[in-house]
Amino acid sequence: MLDIQLFRDEPEKVREGLAKRQLDTAVVDQVIEMDQQRRELIQKVEAMRAEKNTSSKEIGQIRNPKDREQKIAAMRILGDKLDSAETELSELEPKLEALLATLPNLPDPRVPLGADESENVVQKTVGDLPEFDFEPKAHWDLGPELGILDFERGVKLSGTRFYVLNGAGARLQRALVSFMLDTLTRQGYEERYTPFMVKEEVVYASGQLPKFGDNLYHDIEEDFWWVPTAEVPLTSLHKDEILEESALPISYTAYTPCFRREKISAGREVRGIKRGHQFDKVEMYVFCRPEDSEEQFKRLLADGERICQLLELPYRVSNQCTGDLGFAAAYTSDIEVWAAGCQEWLEVSSISNTRDFQARRAAIRYYPEGGKNTRFVNTLNGSGLGLPRVLIAVLENNQREDGSVVVPEALYPWMGGIEVIEP
RNA sequence: GGAGGGGUGCCAGAGUGGCCGAUUGGGGCGGUCUCGAAAACCGUUGUGGUUCUUACGGGCCACCGUGGGUUCGAAUCCCACCCCCUCCGCCA
């Protein structure tokens, strides 16, 4: 949620930010107009309420029944006026709220301009791309040949874009999750295991609702929403709380499955397990003071990169352009790992600073020490990392000519003695 | 799912129509006392909105689980919902 104060004080800044996201800036005037109306109504309503309060107190004191009746009659008339003004206000406020809720965060000035992800700007590439003296296979061939990836049975159970991992494949995935959680925990992130189904207000708080409901699975009977990312429950962990400044920054890591309808991309990238309706992810999440969020962003990025390094995966970091930038983010960097079989950079992490955008929606504040007013915290999120894609890269990059795959050393503690996956 | 009990400020816990934004106790913070600490004593201690010739300041309004209703007036009465506890049922 954008700060309404920003519309009052610096409407140009808001227009500029929205324009960068290819949005119609007419909403800015609409918001300002509604805000103006709202404040006028509030003044009207509160003046009447003040009068009502004092009169009601007086009525309590009046002994003379005639005077009393007279006063009460007058109050009935005022009450009716108040009612209609209150109704007007109670209709306007949700409208203003709803309008604001549809507006994305303003992009940081440093975010490169661009229409879509093809215009993201690569910052650096780390690690050498693996070379082979044979033709490396893509995971959709490698996996089934190893017997660890079963597309047919996934489809049998749930339809297209679902698969089953077998034996060492399932174990490898589990090892990756454990490895990431343990590595991040050592870096100072506290692990959380959260619900995978949450209330509507929780999905709203992190920004997926109201605009992106069509990418979410929703149980209508119980009004449960299936989490599309751990970012959703982690944001609301401190919803409606006032935190101690001394407790900040608070850093969490969490494993969750993620559920997405992916209707938009229905025809794209169907091959393999790169994109599905269900996938696993380990997430990093930080609540911090506004003045620390820049530094925390760097930390998240470094910790995401570290996972790639430990797994010996070549990766590159790029800055998302305005056209690719997520709804809640002020700026975002992506980490992509190289997958030697499908010959592609796979996005395995998006690290975002949402500043106070989510904190406003979720009402997460803190007391600055010595200060007397609460402030909104800043929140940041990033994958650390997204699962099936890391699995793809590990399999494809570490394959040998005989079709076997060498497990990265970093995963040994969780692989139960499996160092090579063989057909 | 069934029966019963309950949701009040940081915590405990009063309050059954106007004197309640809320008694009291604890905690926190500031102070007195002390070499220092404890004890004792004094003071203070929520959030949000809005407004005022922008103030470490003042006014007004709202908030006693949530949303409606009754009333000149609701923490207090009525309705619906949510959550928690106990017992029964079911289960991992």
PDB file of C-alpha atoms in Angstrom, chain A residues 17-258:
ATOM      1  CA  GLY A  17       6.435   5.914 -10.528  1.00  0.00           C
ATOM      2  CA  LEU A  18       3.159   4.609 -11.895  1.00  0.00           C
ATOM      3  CA  ALA A  19       4.018   5.803 -15.389  1.00  0.00           C
ATOM      4  CA  LYS A  20       7.205   3.753 -15.274  1.00  0.00           C
ATOM      5  CA  ARG A  21       5.008   0.735 -14.714  1.00  0.00           C
ATOM      6  CA  GLN A  22       2.913   1.644 -17.759  1.00  0.00           C
ATOM      7  CA  LEU A  23      -0.068   2.558 -15.612  1.00  0.00           C
ATOM      8  CA  ASP A  24      -2.605   5.299 -16.149  1.00  0.00           C
ATOM      9  CA  THR A  25      -1.697   8.170 -13.847  1.00  0.00           C
ATOM     10  CA  ALA A  26      -5.253   9.500 -13.752  1.00  0.00           C
ATOM     11  CA  VAL A  27      -5.775   7.420 -10.598  1.00  0.00           C
ATOM     12  CA  VAL A  28      -3.549   9.838  -8.749  1.00  0.00           C
ATOM     13  CA  ASP A  29      -6.044  12.659  -9.187  1.00  0.00           C
ATOM     14  CA  GLN A  30      -8.829  10.272  -8.369  1.00  0.00           C
ATOM     15  CA  VAL A  31      -7.152   9.325  -5.096  1.00  0.00           C
ATOM     16  CA  ILE A  32      -6.455  12.947  -4.204  1.00  0.00           C
ATOM     17  CA  GLU A  33     -10.067  13.866  -4.931  1.00  0.00           C
ATOM     18  CA  MET A  34     -11.436  11.009  -2.816  1.00  0.00           C
ATOM     19  CA  ASP A  35      -9.005  11.763  -0.011  1.00  0.00           C
ATOM     20  CA  GLN A  36     -10.169  15.374  -0.006  1.00  0.00           C
ATOM     21  CA  GLN A  37     -13.795  14.285   0.170  1.00  0.00           C
ATOM     22  CA  ARG A  38     -13.010  11.827   2.870  1.00  0.00           C
ATOM     23  CA  ARG A  39     -11.365  14.384   5.085  1.00  0.00           C
ATOM     24  CA  GLU A  40     -14.206  16.846   4.637  1.00  0.00           C
ATOM     25  CA  LEU A  41     -16.685  14.166   5.598  1.00  0.00           C
ATOM     26  CA  ILE A  42     -14.654  13.177   8.626  1.00  0.00           C
ATOM     27  CA  GLN A  43     -14.663  16.737   9.859  1.00  0.00           C
ATOM     28  CA  LYS A  44     -18.410  16.954   9.390  1.00  0.00           C
ATOM     29  CA  VAL A  45     -19.082  13.655  11.093  1.00  0.00           C
ATOM     30  CA  GLU A  46     -16.764  14.305  13.990  1.00  0.00           C
ATOM     31  CA  ALA A  47     -18.192  17.743  14.667  1.00  0.00           C
ATOM     32  CA  MET A  48     -21.633  16.179  14.914  1.00  0.00           C
ATOM     33  CA  ARG A  49     -20.372  13.395  17.096  1.00  0.00           C
ATOM     34  CA  ALA A  50     -18.764  15.907  19.427  1.00  0.00           C
ATOM     35  CA  GLU A  51     -22.064  17.729  19.725  1.00  0.00           C
ATOM     36  CA  LYS A  52     -23.896  14.489  20.308  1.00  0.00           C
ATOM     37  CA  ASN A  53     -21.485  13.498  23.051  1.00  0.00           C
ATOM     38  CA  THR A  54     -21.787  16.733  24.962  1.00  0.00           C
ATOM     39  CA  SER A  55     -25.575  16.860  24.585  1.00  0.00           C
ATOM     40  CA  SER A  56     -25.981  13.287  25.721  1.00  0.00           C
ATOM     41  CA  LYS A  57     -23.969  14.065  28.808  1.00  0.00           C
ATOM     42  CA  GLU A  58     -26.160  17.066  29.498  1.00  0.00           C
ATOM     43  CA  ILE A  59     -29.315  15.003  29.103  1.00  0.00           C
ATOM     44  CA  GLY A  60     -28.042  12.747  31.827  1.00  0.00           C
ATOM     45  CA  GLN A  61     -27.915  15.744  34.174  1.00  0.00           C
ATOM     46  CA  ILE A  62     -31.251  17.390  33.312  1.00  0.00           C
ATOM     47  CA  ARG A  63     -33.935  16.775  35.933  1.00  0.00           C
ATOM     48  CA  ASN A  64     -36.802  18.773  34.458  1.00  0.00           C
ATOM     49  CA  PRO A  65     -38.735  16.282  32.278  1.00  0.00           C
ATOM     50  CA  LYS A  66     -39.892  18.937  29.848  1.00  0.00           C
ATOM     51  CA  ASP A  67     -36.421  20.290  29.146  1.00  0.00           C
ATOM     52  CA  ARG A  68     -35.213  16.762  28.894  1.00  0.00           C
ATOM     53  CA  GLU A  69     -37.780  15.801  26.276  1.00  0.00           C
ATOM     54  CA  GLN A  70     -36.966  18.879  24.258  1.00  0.00           C
ATOM     55  CA  LYS A  71     -33.283  18.114  24.249  1.00  0.00           C
ATOM     56  CA  ILE A  72     -33.857  14.487  23.315  1.00  0.00           C
ATOM     57  CA  ALA A  73     -36.054  15.523  20.410  1.00  0.00           C
ATOM     58  CA  ALA A  74     -33.305  17.812  19.139  1.00  0.00           C
ATOM     59  CA  MET A  75     -30.821  15.011  19.411  1.00  0.00           C
ATOM     60  CA  ARG A  76     -33.003  12.728  17.317  1.00  0.00           C
ATOM     61  CA  ILE A  77     -32.804  15.199  14.472  1.00  0.00           C
ATOM     62  CA  LEU A  78     -29.050  15.517  14.811  1.00  0.00           C
ATOM     63  CA  GLY A  79     -28.829  11.737  14.987  1.00  0.00           C
ATOM     64  CA  ASP A  80     -30.509  11.393  11.604  1.00  0.00           C
ATOM     65  CA  LYS A  81     -28.140  13.891  10.018  1.00  0.00           C
ATOM     66  CA  LEU A  82     -25.201  12.115  11.566  1.00  0.00           C
ATOM     67  CA  ASP A  83     -26.462   8.801  10.272  1.00  0.00           C
ATOM     68  CA  SER A  84     -26.574   9.916   6.684  1.00  0.00           C
ATOM     69  CA  ALA A  85     -23.121  11.536   6.867  1.00  0.00           C
ATOM     70  CA  GLU A  86     -21.712   8.398   8.447  1.00  0.00           C
ATOM     71  CA  THR A  87     -23.236   6.271   5.743  1.00  0.00           C
ATOM     72  CA  GLU A  88     -21.652   8.469   3.119  1.00  0.00           C
ATOM     73  CA  LEU A  89     -18.288   8.141   4.815  1.00  0.00           C
ATOM     74  CA  SER A  90     -18.577   4.408   5.254  1.00  0.00           C
ATOM     75  CA  GLU A  91     -19.238   4.080   1.534  1.00  0.00           C
ATOM     76  CA  LEU A  92     -16.381   6.318   0.497  1.00  0.00           C
ATOM     77  CA  GLU A  93     -13.647   4.884   2.705  1.00  0.00           C
ATOM     78  CA  PRO A  94     -13.671   1.333   1.348  1.00  0.00           C
ATOM     79  CA  LYS A  95     -13.707   2.730  -2.184  1.00  0.00           C
ATOM     80  CA  LEU A  96     -10.590   4.764  -1.527  1.00  0.00           C
ATOM     81  CA  GLU A  97      -8.995   1.814   0.228  1.00  0.00           C
ATOM     82  CA  ALA A  98      -9.853  -0.499  -2.655  1.00  0.00           C
ATOM     83  CA  LEU A  99      -8.419   1.908  -5.192  1.00  0.00           C
ATOM     84  CA  LEU A 100      -5.172   2.266  -3.266  1.00  0.00           C
ATOM     85  CA  ALA A 101      -4.955  -1.498  -2.916  1.00  0.00           C
ATOM     86  CA  THR A 102      -4.760  -1.903  -6.676  1.00  0.00           C
ATOM     87  CA  LEU A 103      -1.714   0.360  -6.982  1.00  0.00           C
ATOM     88  CA  PRO A 104       1.737  -1.225  -7.024  1.00  0.00           C
ATOM     89  CA  ASN A 105       4.796  -0.007  -5.207  1.00  0.00           C
ATOM     90  CA  LEU A 106       6.736   2.813  -6.827  1.00  0.00           C
ATOM     91  CA  PRO A 107       9.912   1.611  -8.551  1.00  0.00           C
ATOM     92  CA  ASP A 108      13.184   2.823  -7.095  1.00  0.00           C
ATOM     93  CA  PRO A 109      14.817   5.409  -9.372  1.00  0.00           C
ATOM     94  CA  ARG A 110      17.647   2.951 -10.027  1.00  0.00           C
ATOM     95  CA  VAL A 111      15.351   0.364 -11.599  1.00  0.00           C
ATOM     96  CA  PRO A 112      16.150   0.149 -15.318  1.00  0.00           C
ATOM     97  CA  LEU A 113      13.321   0.973 -17.683  1.00  0.00           C
ATOM     98  CA  GLY A 114      12.092  -1.916 -19.781  1.00  0.00           C
ATOM     99  CA  ALA A 115       9.009  -3.679 -21.077  1.00  0.00           C
ATOM    100  CA  ASP A 116       9.612  -7.233 -19.891  1.00  0.00           C
ATOM    101  CA  GLU A 117      12.206  -9.603 -18.472  1.00  0.00           C
ATOM    102  CA  SER A 118      14.240  -9.515 -21.684  1.00  0.00           C
ATOM    103  CA  GLU A 119      15.288  -6.012 -20.666  1.00  0.00           C
ATOM    104  CA  ASN A 120      16.562  -6.969 -17.232  1.00  0.00           C
ATOM    105  CA  VAL A 121      20.156  -5.868 -16.821  1.00  0.00           C
ATOM    106  CA  VAL A 122      22.787  -8.492 -16.031  1.00  0.00           C
ATOM    107  CA  GLN A 123      25.124  -7.287 -13.278  1.00  0.00           C
ATOM    108  CA  LYS A 124      27.568 -10.116 -13.046  1.00  0.00           C
ATOM    109  CA  THR A 125      28.171 -13.733 -13.943  1.00  0.00           C
ATOM    110  CA  VAL A 126      29.913 -16.002 -11.464  1.00  0.00           C
ATOM    111  CA  GLY A 127      31.498 -19.397 -12.158  1.00  0.00           C
ATOM    112  CA  ASP A 128      32.493 -21.078 -15.399  1.00  0.00           C
ATOM    113  CA  LEU A 129      29.904 -22.806 -17.515  1.00  0.00           C
ATOM    114  CA  PRO A 130      30.586 -26.539 -17.427  1.00  0.00           C
ATOM    115  CA  GLU A 131      32.077 -28.071 -20.575  1.00  0.00           C
ATOM    116  CA  PHE A 132      31.407 -31.564 -21.784  1.00  0.00           C
ATOM    117  CA  ASP A 133      33.094 -33.822 -24.305  1.00  0.00           C
ATOM    118  CA  PHE A 134      29.696 -35.302 -25.054  1.00  0.00           C
ATOM    119  CA  GLU A 135      26.228 -33.885 -25.672  1.00  0.00           C
ATOM    120  CA  PRO A 136      24.734 -33.088 -22.209  1.00  0.00           C
ATOM    121  CA  LYS A 137      21.133 -34.157 -21.838  1.00  0.00           C
ATOM    122  CA  ALA A 138      18.227 -32.063 -20.662  1.00  0.00           C
ATOM    123  CA  HIS A 139      16.651 -33.201 -17.391  1.00  0.00           C
ATOM    124  CA  TRP A 140      13.498 -34.368 -19.127  1.00  0.00           C
ATOM    125  CA  ASP A 141      15.604 -37.070 -20.745  1.00  0.00           C
ATOM    126  CA  LEU A 142      18.198 -37.524 -18.031  1.00  0.00           C
ATOM    127  CA  GLY A 143      15.675 -37.874 -15.193  1.00  0.00           C
ATOM    128  CA  PRO A 144      13.491 -40.594 -16.702  1.00  0.00           C
ATOM    129  CA  GLU A 145      16.585 -42.500 -17.931  1.00  0.00           C
ATOM    130  CA  LEU A 146      17.929 -42.466 -14.376  1.00  0.00           C
ATOM    131  CA  GLY A 147      14.544 -43.640 -13.156  1.00  0.00           C
ATOM    132  CA  ILE A 148      14.219 -40.720 -10.749  1.00  0.00           C
ATOM    133  CA  LEU A 149      11.677 -38.617 -12.644  1.00  0.00           C
ATOM    134  CA  ASP A 150       8.296 -40.012 -13.698  1.00  0.00           C
ATOM    135  CA  PHE A 151       6.149 -37.731 -15.854  1.00  0.00           C
ATOM    136  CA  GLU A 152       3.531 -40.327 -16.809  1.00  0.00           C
ATOM    137  CA  ARG A 153       2.490 -41.113 -13.283  1.00  0.00           C
ATOM    138  CA  GLY A 154       2.434 -37.425 -12.331  1.00  0.00           C
ATOM    139  CA  VAL A 155       0.021 -36.804 -15.180  1.00  0.00           C
ATOM    140  CA  LYS A 156      -2.002 -39.836 -14.151  1.00  0.00           C
ATOM    141  CA  LEU A 157      -2.430 -38.405 -10.667  1.00  0.00           C
ATOM    142  CA  SER A 158      -2.956 -34.732 -11.378  1.00  0.00           C
ATOM    143  CA  GLY A 159      -2.704 -33.915 -15.072  1.00  0.00           C
ATOM    144  CA  THR A 160      -0.257 -31.923 -17.111  1.00  0.00           C
ATOM    145  CA  ARG A 161       2.671 -30.204 -15.371  1.00  0.00           C
ATOM    146  CA  PHE A 162       2.785 -32.662 -12.512  1.00  0.00           C
ATOM    147  CA  TYR A 163       5.459 -35.290 -11.968  1.00  0.00           C
ATOM    148  CA  VAL A 164       6.701 -37.805  -9.438  1.00  0.00           C
ATOM    149  CA  LEU A 165      10.240 -37.943  -8.118  1.00  0.00           C
ATOM    150  CA  ASN A 166      11.563 -41.401  -7.335  1.00  0.00           C
ATOM    151  CA  GLY A 167      14.229 -42.665  -4.947  1.00  0.00           C
ATOM    152  CA  ALA A 168      17.454 -40.701  -5.276  1.00  0.00           C
ATOM    153  CA  GLY A 169      15.602 -37.927  -7.094  1.00  0.00           C
ATOM    154  CA  ALA A 170      13.183 -37.415  -4.234  1.00  0.00           C
ATOM    155  CA  ARG A 171      16.080 -37.692  -1.827  1.00  0.00           C
ATOM    156  CA  LEU A 172      18.086 -35.103  -3.778  1.00  0.00           C
ATOM    157  CA  GLN A 173      15.206 -32.678  -3.576  1.00  0.00           C
ATOM    158  CA  ARG A 174      14.826 -33.263   0.152  1.00  0.00           C
ATOM    159  CA  ALA A 175      18.592 -32.881   0.597  1.00  0.00           C
ATOM    160  CA  LEU A 176      18.502 -29.554  -1.220  1.00  0.00           C
ATOM    161  CA  VAL A 177      15.738 -28.273   1.040  1.00  0.00           C
ATOM    162  CA  SER A 178      17.574 -29.350   4.188  1.00  0.00           C
ATOM    163  CA  PHE A 179      20.887 -28.036   2.932  1.00  0.00           C
ATOM    164  CA  MET A 180      19.388 -24.621   2.189  1.00  0.00           C
ATOM    165  CA  LEU A 181      17.549 -24.363   5.498  1.00  0.00           C
ATOM    166  CA  ASP A 182      20.606 -25.406   7.484  1.00  0.00           C
ATOM    167  CA  THR A 183      22.910 -23.093   5.555  1.00  0.00           C
ATOM    168  CA  LEU A 184      20.597 -20.119   6.010  1.00  0.00           C
ATOM    169  CA  THR A 185      20.056 -20.927   9.667  1.00  0.00           C
ATOM    170  CA  ARG A 186      23.826 -20.731  10.121  1.00  0.00           C
ATOM    171  CA  GLN A 187      23.688 -17.309   8.458  1.00  0.00           C
ATOM    172  CA  GLY A 188      21.364 -16.084  11.198  1.00  0.00           C
ATOM    173  CA  TYR A 189      17.922 -16.775   9.732  1.00  0.00           C
ATOM    174  CA  GLU A 190      15.423 -18.354  12.083  1.00  0.00           C
ATOM    175  CA  GLU A 191      13.529 -21.257  10.620  1.00  0.00           C
ATOM    176  CA  ARG A 192       9.750 -21.161  10.555  1.00  0.00           C
ATOM    177  CA  TYR A 193       7.274 -23.806   9.537  1.00  0.00           C
ATOM    178  CA  THR A 194       4.072 -22.044   8.553  1.00  0.00           C
ATOM    179  CA  PRO A 195       0.580 -22.942   7.388  1.00  0.00           C
ATOM    180  CA  PHE A 196       0.329 -23.598   3.657  1.00  0.00           C
ATOM    181  CA  MET A 197      -3.272 -22.422   3.585  1.00  0.00           C
ATOM    182  CA  VAL A 198      -4.025 -18.944   4.843  1.00  0.00           C
ATOM    183  CA  LYS A 199      -6.768 -16.362   5.189  1.00  0.00           C
ATOM    184  CA  GLU A 200      -7.614 -13.873   2.518  1.00  0.00           C
ATOM    185  CA  GLU A 201      -6.296 -10.947   4.572  1.00  0.00           C
ATOM    186  CA  VAL A 202      -2.908 -12.640   4.728  1.00  0.00           C
ATOM    187  CA  VAL A 203      -2.686 -12.903   0.956  1.00  0.00           C
ATOM    188  CA  TYR A 204      -3.809  -9.297   0.748  1.00  0.00           C
ATOM    189  CA  ALA A 205      -1.095  -8.144   3.167  1.00  0.00           C
ATOM    190  CA  SER A 206       1.780  -9.316   0.987  1.00  0.00           C
ATOM    191  CA  GLY A 207       0.168  -7.882  -2.146  1.00  0.00           C
ATOM    192  CA  GLN A 208      -1.017 -10.916  -4.143  1.00  0.00           C
ATOM    193  CA  LEU A 209      -4.615  -9.812  -3.578  1.00  0.00           C
ATOM    194  CA  PRO A 210      -6.738  -8.136  -4.748  1.00  0.00           C
ATOM    195  CA  LYS A 211      -5.057  -8.024  -8.167  1.00  0.00           C
ATOM    196  CA  PHE A 212      -3.590 -11.460  -8.691  1.00  0.00           C
ATOM    197  CA  GLY A 213      -6.209 -13.772  -7.288  1.00  0.00           C
ATOM    198  CA  ASP A 214      -6.468 -15.625 -10.569  1.00  0.00           C
ATOM    199  CA  ASN A 215      -2.996 -17.100 -10.055  1.00  0.00           C
ATOM    200  CA  LEU A 216      -3.982 -18.568  -6.686  1.00  0.00           C
ATOM    201  CA  TYR A 217      -5.762 -21.692  -5.567  1.00  0.00           C
ATOM    202  CA  HIS A 218      -8.654 -20.939  -3.298  1.00  0.00           C
ATOM    203  CA  ASP A 219     -10.846 -23.173  -1.195  1.00  0.00           C
ATOM    204  CA  ILE A 220     -14.193 -21.446  -1.400  1.00  0.00           C
ATOM    205  CA  GLU A 221     -15.878 -23.511   1.292  1.00  0.00           C
ATOM    206  CA  GLU A 222     -13.421 -22.555   4.007  1.00  0.00           C
ATOM    207  CA  ASP A 223     -12.017 -19.384   2.453  1.00  0.00           C
ATOM    208  CA  PHE A 224      -8.495 -20.772   2.563  1.00  0.00           C
ATOM    209  CA  TRP A 225      -5.892 -19.602   0.082  1.00  0.00           C
ATOM    210  CA  TRP A 226      -3.010 -21.909  -0.823  1.00  0.00           C
ATOM    211  CA  VAL A 227       0.271 -20.094  -0.494  1.00  0.00           C
ATOM    212  CA  PRO A 228       1.979 -19.194  -3.795  1.00  0.00           C
ATOM    213  CA  THR A 229       5.211 -18.546  -1.857  1.00  0.00           C
ATOM    214  CA  ALA A 230       6.381 -18.566   1.766  1.00  0.00           C
ATOM    215  CA  GLU A 231       6.637 -14.799   1.438  1.00  0.00           C
ATOM    216  CA  VAL A 232       2.881 -14.722   2.044  1.00  0.00           C
ATOM    217  CA  PRO A 233       2.744 -16.360   5.495  1.00  0.00           C
ATOM    218  CA  LEU A 234       6.093 -14.862   6.527  1.00  0.00           C
ATOM    219  CA  THR A 235       4.898 -11.313   5.847  1.00  0.00           C
ATOM    220  CA  SER A 236       1.917 -11.791   8.121  1.00  0.00           C
ATOM    221  CA  LEU A 237       3.873 -13.463  10.904  1.00  0.00           C
ATOM    222  CA  HIS A 238       4.091 -10.031  12.522  1.00  0.00           C
ATOM    223  CA  LYS A 239       0.878  -8.609  11.130  1.00  0.00           C
ATOM    224  CA  ASP A 240      -0.722  -6.034  13.455  1.00  0.00           C
ATOM    225  CA  GLU A 241       2.298  -6.062  15.724  1.00  0.00           C
ATOM    226  CA  ILE A 242       4.451  -3.285  17.119  1.00  0.00           C
ATOM    227  CA  LEU A 243       7.991  -4.602  17.309  1.00  0.00           C
ATOM    228  CA  GLU A 244      10.860  -3.531  19.538  1.00  0.00           C
ATOM    229  CA  GLU A 245      13.519  -1.639  17.669  1.00  0.00           C
ATOM    230  CA  SER A 246      16.158  -3.655  19.482  1.00  0.00           C
ATOM    231  CA  ALA A 247      14.676  -6.841  17.993  1.00  0.00           C
ATOM    232  CA  LEU A 248      15.303  -5.661  14.427  1.00  0.00           C
ATOM    233  CA  PRO A 249      16.352  -6.884  11.988  1.00  0.00           C
ATOM    234  CA  ILE A 250      14.312 -10.079  12.232  1.00  0.00           C
ATOM    235  CA  SER A 251      15.282 -12.699   9.652  1.00  0.00           C
ATOM    236  CA  TYR A 252      13.379 -15.833   8.820  1.00  0.00           C
ATOM    237  CA  THR A 253      13.820 -18.766   6.546  1.00  0.00           C
ATOM    238  CA  ALA A 254      11.040 -21.168   5.711  1.00  0.00           C
ATOM    239  CA  TYR A 255      10.419 -24.097   3.471  1.00  0.00           C
ATOM    240  CA  THR A 256       7.004 -24.318   1.877  1.00  0.00           C
ATOM    241  CA  PRO A 257       5.509 -25.875  -1.178  1.00  0.00           C
ATOM    242  CA  CYS A 258       4.129 -23.205  -3.501  1.00  0.00           C
TER     243      CYS A 258
END
